[in-house]
Coordinates of C-alpha atoms and ligand atoms in Angstrom, one line a residue:
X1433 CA -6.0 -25.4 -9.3
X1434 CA -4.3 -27.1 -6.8
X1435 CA -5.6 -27.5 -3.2
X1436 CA -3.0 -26.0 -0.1
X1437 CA -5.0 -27.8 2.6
X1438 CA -1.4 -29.8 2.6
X1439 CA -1.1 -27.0 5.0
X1440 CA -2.6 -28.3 7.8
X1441 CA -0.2 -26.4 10.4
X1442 CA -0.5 -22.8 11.2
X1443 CA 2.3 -21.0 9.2
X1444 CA 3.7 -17.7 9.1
X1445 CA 1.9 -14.9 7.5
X1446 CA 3.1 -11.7 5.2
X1447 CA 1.1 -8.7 3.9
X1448 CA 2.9 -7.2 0.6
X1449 CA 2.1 -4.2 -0.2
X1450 CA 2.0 -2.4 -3.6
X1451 CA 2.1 0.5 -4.9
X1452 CA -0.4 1.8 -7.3
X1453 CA 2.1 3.8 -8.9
X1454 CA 4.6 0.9 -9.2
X1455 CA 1.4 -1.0 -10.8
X1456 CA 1.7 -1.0 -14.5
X1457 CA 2.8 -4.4 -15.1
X1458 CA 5.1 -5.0 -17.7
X1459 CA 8.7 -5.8 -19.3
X1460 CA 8.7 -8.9 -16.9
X1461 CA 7.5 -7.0 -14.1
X1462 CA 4.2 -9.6 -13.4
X1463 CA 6.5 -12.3 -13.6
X1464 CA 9.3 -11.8 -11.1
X1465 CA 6.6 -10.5 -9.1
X1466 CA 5.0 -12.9 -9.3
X1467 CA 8.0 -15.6 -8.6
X1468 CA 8.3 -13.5 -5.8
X1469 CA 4.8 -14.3 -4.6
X1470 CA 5.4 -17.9 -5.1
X1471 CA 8.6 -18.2 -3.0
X1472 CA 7.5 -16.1 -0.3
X1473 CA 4.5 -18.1 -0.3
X1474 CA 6.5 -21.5 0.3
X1475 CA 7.3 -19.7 3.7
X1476 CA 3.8 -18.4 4.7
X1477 CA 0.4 -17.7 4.0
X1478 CA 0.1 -13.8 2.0
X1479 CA -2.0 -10.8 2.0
X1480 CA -1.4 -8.6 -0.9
X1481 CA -2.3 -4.9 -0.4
X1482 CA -2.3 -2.3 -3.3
X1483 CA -3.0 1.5 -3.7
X1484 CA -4.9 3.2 -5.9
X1485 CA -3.5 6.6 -6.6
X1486 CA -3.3 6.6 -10.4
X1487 CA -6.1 4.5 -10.9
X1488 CA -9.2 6.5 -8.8
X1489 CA -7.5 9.6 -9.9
X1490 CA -8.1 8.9 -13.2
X1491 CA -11.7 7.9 -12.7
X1492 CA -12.2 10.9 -10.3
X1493 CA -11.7 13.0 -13.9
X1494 CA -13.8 10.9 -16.1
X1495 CA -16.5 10.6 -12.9
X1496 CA -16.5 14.0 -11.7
X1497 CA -19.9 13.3 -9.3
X1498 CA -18.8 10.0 -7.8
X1499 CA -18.0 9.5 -4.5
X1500 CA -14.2 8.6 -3.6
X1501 CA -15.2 5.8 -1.4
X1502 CA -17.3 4.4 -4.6
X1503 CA -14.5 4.7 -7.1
X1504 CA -12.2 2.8 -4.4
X1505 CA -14.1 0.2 -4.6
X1506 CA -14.2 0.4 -8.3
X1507 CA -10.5 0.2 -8.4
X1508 CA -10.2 -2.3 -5.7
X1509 CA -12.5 -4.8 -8.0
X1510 CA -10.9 -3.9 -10.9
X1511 CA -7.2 -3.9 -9.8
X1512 CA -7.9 -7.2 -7.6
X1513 CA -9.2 -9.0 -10.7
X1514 CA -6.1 -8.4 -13.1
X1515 CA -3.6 -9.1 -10.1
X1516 CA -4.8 -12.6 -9.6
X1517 CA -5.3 -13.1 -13.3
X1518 CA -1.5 -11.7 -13.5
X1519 CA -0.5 -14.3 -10.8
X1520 CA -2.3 -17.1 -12.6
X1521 CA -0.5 -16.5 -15.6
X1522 CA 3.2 -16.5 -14.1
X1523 CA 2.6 -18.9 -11.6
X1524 CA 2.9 -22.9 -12.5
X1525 CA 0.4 -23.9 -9.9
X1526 CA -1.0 -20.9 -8.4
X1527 CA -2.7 -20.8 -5.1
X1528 CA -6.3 -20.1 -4.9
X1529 CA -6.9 -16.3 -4.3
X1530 CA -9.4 -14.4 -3.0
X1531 CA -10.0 -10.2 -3.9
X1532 CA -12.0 -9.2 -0.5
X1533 CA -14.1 -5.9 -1.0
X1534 CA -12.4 -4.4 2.2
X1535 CA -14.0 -1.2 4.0
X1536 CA -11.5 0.8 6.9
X1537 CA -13.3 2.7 9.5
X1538 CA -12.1 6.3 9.8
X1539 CA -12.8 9.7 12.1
X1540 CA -14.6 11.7 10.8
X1541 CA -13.4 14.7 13.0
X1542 CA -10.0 13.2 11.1
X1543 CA -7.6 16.6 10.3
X1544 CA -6.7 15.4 6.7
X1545 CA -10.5 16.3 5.9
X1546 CA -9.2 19.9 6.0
X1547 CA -5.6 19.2 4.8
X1548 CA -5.6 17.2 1.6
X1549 CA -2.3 15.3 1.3
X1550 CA -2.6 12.1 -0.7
X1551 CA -1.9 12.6 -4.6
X1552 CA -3.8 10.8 -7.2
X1553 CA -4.1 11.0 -10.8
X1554 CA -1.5 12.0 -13.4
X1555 CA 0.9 14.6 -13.0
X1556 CA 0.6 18.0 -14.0
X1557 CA 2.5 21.1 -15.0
X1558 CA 2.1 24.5 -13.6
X1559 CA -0.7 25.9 -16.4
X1560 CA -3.0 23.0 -15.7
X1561 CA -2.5 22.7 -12.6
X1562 CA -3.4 26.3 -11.8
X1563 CA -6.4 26.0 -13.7
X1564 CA -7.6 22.7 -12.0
X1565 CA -7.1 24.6 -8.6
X1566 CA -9.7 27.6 -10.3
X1567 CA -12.0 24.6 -10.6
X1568 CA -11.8 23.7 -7.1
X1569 CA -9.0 21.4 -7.0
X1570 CA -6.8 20.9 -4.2
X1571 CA -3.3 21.1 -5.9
X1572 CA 0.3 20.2 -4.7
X1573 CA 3.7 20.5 -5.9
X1574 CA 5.5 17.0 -5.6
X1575 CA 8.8 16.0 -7.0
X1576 CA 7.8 15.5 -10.5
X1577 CA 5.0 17.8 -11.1
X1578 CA 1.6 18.7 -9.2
X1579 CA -0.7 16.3 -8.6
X1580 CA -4.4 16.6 -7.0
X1581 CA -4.8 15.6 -3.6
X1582 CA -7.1 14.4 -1.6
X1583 CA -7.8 13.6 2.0
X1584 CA -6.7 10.7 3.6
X1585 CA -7.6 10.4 6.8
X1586 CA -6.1 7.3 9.3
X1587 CA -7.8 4.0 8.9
X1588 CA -8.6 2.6 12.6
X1589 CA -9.8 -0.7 11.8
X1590 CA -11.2 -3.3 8.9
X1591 CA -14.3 -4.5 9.5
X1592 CA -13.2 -7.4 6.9
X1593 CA -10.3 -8.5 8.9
X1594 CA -12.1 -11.9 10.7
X1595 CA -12.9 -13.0 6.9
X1596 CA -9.7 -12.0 5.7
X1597 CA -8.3 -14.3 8.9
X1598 CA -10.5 -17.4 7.6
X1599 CA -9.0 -17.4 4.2
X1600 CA -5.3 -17.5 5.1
X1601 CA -6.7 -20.0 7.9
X1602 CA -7.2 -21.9 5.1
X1603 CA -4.5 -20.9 3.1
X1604 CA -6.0 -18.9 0.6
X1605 CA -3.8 -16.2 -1.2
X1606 CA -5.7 -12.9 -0.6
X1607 CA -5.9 -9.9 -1.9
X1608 CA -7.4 -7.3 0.4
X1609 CA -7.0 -3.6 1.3
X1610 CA -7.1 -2.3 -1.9
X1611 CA -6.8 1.8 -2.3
X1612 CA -6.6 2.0 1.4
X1613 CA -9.9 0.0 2.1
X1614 CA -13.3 2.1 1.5
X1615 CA -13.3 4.7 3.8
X1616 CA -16.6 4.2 5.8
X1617 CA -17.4 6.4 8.7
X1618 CA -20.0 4.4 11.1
X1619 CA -23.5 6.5 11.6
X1620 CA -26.6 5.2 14.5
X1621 CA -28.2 2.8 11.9
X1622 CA -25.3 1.5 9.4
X1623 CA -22.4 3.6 7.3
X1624 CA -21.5 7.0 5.6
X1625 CA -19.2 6.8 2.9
X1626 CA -16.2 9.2 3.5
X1627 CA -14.7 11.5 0.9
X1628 CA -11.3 10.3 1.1
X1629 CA -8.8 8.1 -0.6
X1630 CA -6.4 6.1 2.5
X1631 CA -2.8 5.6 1.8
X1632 CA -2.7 1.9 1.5
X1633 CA 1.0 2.1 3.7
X1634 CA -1.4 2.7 6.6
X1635 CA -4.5 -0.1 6.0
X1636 CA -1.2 -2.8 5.0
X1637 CA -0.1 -2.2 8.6
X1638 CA -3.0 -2.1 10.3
X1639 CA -3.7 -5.9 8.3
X1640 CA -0.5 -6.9 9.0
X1641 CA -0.8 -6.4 12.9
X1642 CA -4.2 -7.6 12.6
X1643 CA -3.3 -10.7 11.4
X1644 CA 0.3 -11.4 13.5
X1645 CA 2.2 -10.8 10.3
X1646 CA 6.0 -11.9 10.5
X1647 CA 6.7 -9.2 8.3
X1648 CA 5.5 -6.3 6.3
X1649 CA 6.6 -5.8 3.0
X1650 CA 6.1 -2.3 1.0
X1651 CA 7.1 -2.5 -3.4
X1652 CA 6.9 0.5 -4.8
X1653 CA 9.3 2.3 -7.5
X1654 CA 12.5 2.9 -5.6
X1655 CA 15.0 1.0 -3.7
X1656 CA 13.6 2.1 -0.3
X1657 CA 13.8 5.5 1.8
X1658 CA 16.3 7.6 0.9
X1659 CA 18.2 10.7 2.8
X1660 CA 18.5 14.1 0.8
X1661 CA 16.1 11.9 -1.5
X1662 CA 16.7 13.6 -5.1
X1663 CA 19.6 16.4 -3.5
X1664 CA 23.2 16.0 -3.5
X1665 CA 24.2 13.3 -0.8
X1666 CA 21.5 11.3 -1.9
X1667 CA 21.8 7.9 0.1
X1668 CA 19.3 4.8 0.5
X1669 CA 18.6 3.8 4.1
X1670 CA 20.0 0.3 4.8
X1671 CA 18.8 -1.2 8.1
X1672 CA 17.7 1.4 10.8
X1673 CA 15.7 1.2 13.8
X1674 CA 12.6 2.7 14.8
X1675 CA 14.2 5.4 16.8
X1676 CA 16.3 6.5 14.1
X1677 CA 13.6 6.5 11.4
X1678 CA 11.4 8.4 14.0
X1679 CA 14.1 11.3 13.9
X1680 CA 14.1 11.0 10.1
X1681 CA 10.2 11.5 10.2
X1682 CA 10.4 14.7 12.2
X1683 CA 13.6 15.9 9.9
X1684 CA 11.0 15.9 7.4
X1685 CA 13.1 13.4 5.4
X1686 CA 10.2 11.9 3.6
X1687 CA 7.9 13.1 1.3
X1688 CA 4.2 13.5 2.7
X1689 CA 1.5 11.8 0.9
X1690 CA 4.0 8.8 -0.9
X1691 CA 7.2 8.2 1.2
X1692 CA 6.6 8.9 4.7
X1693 CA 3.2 7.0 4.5
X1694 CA 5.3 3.9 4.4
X1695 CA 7.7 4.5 6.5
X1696 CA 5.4 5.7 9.2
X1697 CA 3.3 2.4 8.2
X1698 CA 6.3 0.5 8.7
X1699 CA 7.7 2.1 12.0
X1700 CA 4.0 1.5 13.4
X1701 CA 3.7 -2.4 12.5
X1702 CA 7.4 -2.8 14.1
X1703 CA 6.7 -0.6 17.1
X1704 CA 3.6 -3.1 18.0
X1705 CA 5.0 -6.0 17.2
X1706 CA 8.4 -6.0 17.4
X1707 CA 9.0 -7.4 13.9
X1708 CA 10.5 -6.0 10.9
X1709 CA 9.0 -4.0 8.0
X1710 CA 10.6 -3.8 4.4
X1711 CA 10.8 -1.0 1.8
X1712 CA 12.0 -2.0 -1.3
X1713 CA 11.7 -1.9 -5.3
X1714 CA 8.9 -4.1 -7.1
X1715 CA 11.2 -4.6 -10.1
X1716 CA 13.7 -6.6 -7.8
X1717 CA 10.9 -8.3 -5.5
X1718 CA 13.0 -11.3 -5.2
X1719 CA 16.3 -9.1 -4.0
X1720 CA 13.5 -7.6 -1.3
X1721 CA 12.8 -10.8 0.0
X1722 CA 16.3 -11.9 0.3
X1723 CA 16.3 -8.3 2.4
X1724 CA 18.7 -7.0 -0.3
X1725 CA 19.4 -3.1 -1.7
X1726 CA 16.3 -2.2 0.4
X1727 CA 15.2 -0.6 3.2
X1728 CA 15.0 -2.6 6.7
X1729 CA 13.1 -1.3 9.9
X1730 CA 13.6 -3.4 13.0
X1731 CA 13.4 -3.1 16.4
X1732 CA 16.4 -2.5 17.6
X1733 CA 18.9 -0.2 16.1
Ligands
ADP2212 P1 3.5 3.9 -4.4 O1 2.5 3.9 -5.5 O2 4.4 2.8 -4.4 O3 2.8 4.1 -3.0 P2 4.5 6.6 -4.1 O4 4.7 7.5 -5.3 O5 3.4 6.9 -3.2 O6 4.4 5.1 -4.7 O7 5.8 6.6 -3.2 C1 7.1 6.3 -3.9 C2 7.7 7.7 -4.3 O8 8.1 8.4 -3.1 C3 9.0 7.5 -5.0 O9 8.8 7.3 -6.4 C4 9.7 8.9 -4.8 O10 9.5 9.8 -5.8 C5 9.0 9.4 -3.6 N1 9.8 9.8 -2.4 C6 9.7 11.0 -1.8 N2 10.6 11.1 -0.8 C7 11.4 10.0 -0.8 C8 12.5 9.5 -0.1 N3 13.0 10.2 1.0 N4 13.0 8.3 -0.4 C9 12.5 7.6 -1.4 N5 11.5 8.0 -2.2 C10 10.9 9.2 -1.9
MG2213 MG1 1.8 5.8 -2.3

């Protein structure tokens, strides 16, 4: 493993963000991903982010008593550990990496504690679906099928971001943010655990502003935010501004709980800092980087 303390100078810095759905690796996905990784990391040090949908669904049903928050870290551990051994792999001379157990701070007065909006698990059809909600469920028709949800209340801060700071201070590759971060709700002598899962759209903005990213970065399964997404005059947003995607948002353009996550996540992190955020597909990291067929939020319009 080589040593990047050739860095002496402070560089730029990127969070990537990725989606748990656009997770499964495979049919050369890792690998332009990773090349991806390595170029981008020629210009800057890295955060990667990554959600958790599929992943703490799945041990939700297998886990039926465990706590949200304890499963996300579960997932954060055990998707952290097979990204960087995925990196490894693809990468000539990889740069260190670091997976940081990362908590977010949320309200607990929060309003998605009573409106569950953030899918995880599989897909469902109708039958099952009806029978899950007899069990308690909350249940939502997506595009696709119905999924659980869960609440997913806003992250307002990482206690983890000062370490996360040292690492790419020394130009560490990190992995951080996983599933959202743990949702932790502070109490008079220590933490609660919440019963949540945050959208990891949110915590990768929150990170990026946190650590004076030059961009933010969001791979997931499609080629960016679309208009009339799935409905005749389907068409992908190119570059827009902040005002117009903040008319899209209240169109109700995007889908709650997966797209408009992101793009609210991105419009926030361009809003404060008057950089741009990125939408784009994981299987063409390298075309997102080059800011092709994606989705581009600046300032301006
Ligand atoms: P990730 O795991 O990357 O967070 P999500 O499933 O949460 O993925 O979000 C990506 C999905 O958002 C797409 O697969 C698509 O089905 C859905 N989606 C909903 N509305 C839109 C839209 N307007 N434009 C693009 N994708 C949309
Ligand atoms: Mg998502």
């Amino acid at each position: 493993m080589q040593s990047h303390n050739i860095y002496s100078r402070k560089r730029a810095r990127y969070v990537v963000s990725i989606g748990g759905n656009a997770l499964e690796y495979g049919k050369g996905k890792a690998a332009s991903l990773a090349r991806a990784i390595e170029s981008l990391y020629k210009r800057g040090d890295i955060v990667i982010t990554h959600g958790n949908g599929p992943q703490v669904g799945k041990l939700a049903s297998e886990e039926q008593s465990a706590s949200l928050a304890i499963l996300t870290a579960q997932t954060q551990a055990e998707i952290g550990i097979f990204m960087k051994g995925k990196l490894e792999e693809n990468l000539p001379s990889p740069p260190e990496i670091a997976i940081v157990i990362t908590s977010a701070v949320v309200n607990p007065g929060d309003p998605s504690f009573s409106n569950p909006t953030k899918p995880i698990g599989k897909f469902y059809g109708k039958k099952v679906a009806r029978a899950m909600s007899q069990h308690g469920y909350a249940m939502r028709k997506l595009i696709g099928g119905y999924r659980r949800v869960v609440p997913s209340p806003i992250p307002l801060s990482i206690p983890e971001l000062p370490l996360v700071k040292r690492l790419l201070d020394s130009h560490l590759l990190v992995i951080a943010g996983g599933g959202g971060g743990i949702p932790i709700v502070p109490i008079r002598r220590g933490i609660k655990f919440a019963e949540a899962v945050i959208d990891k759209d949110r915590t990768s903005s929150l990170i990026a502003e946190g650590i004076g990213a030059q961009m933010l970065l969001v791979l997931t399964n499609v080629d960016g935010a679309y208009l009339n997404y799935g409905k005749k005059g389907e068409r992908l947003i190119g570059r827009a501004g902040v005002h117009e995607m903040n008319t899209y948002l209240r169109n109700g353009s995007f889908e709650e709980g997966s797209m408009k996550p992101k793009v609210e996540a991105c419009v926030n992190f361009v809003e404060h800092t008057g950089k741009i955020a990125v939408i784009g597909n994981i299987s063409r990291a390298e075309d997102v980087l080059a800011l092709r067929r994606c989705t581009i939020i600046t300032e301006g319009p």
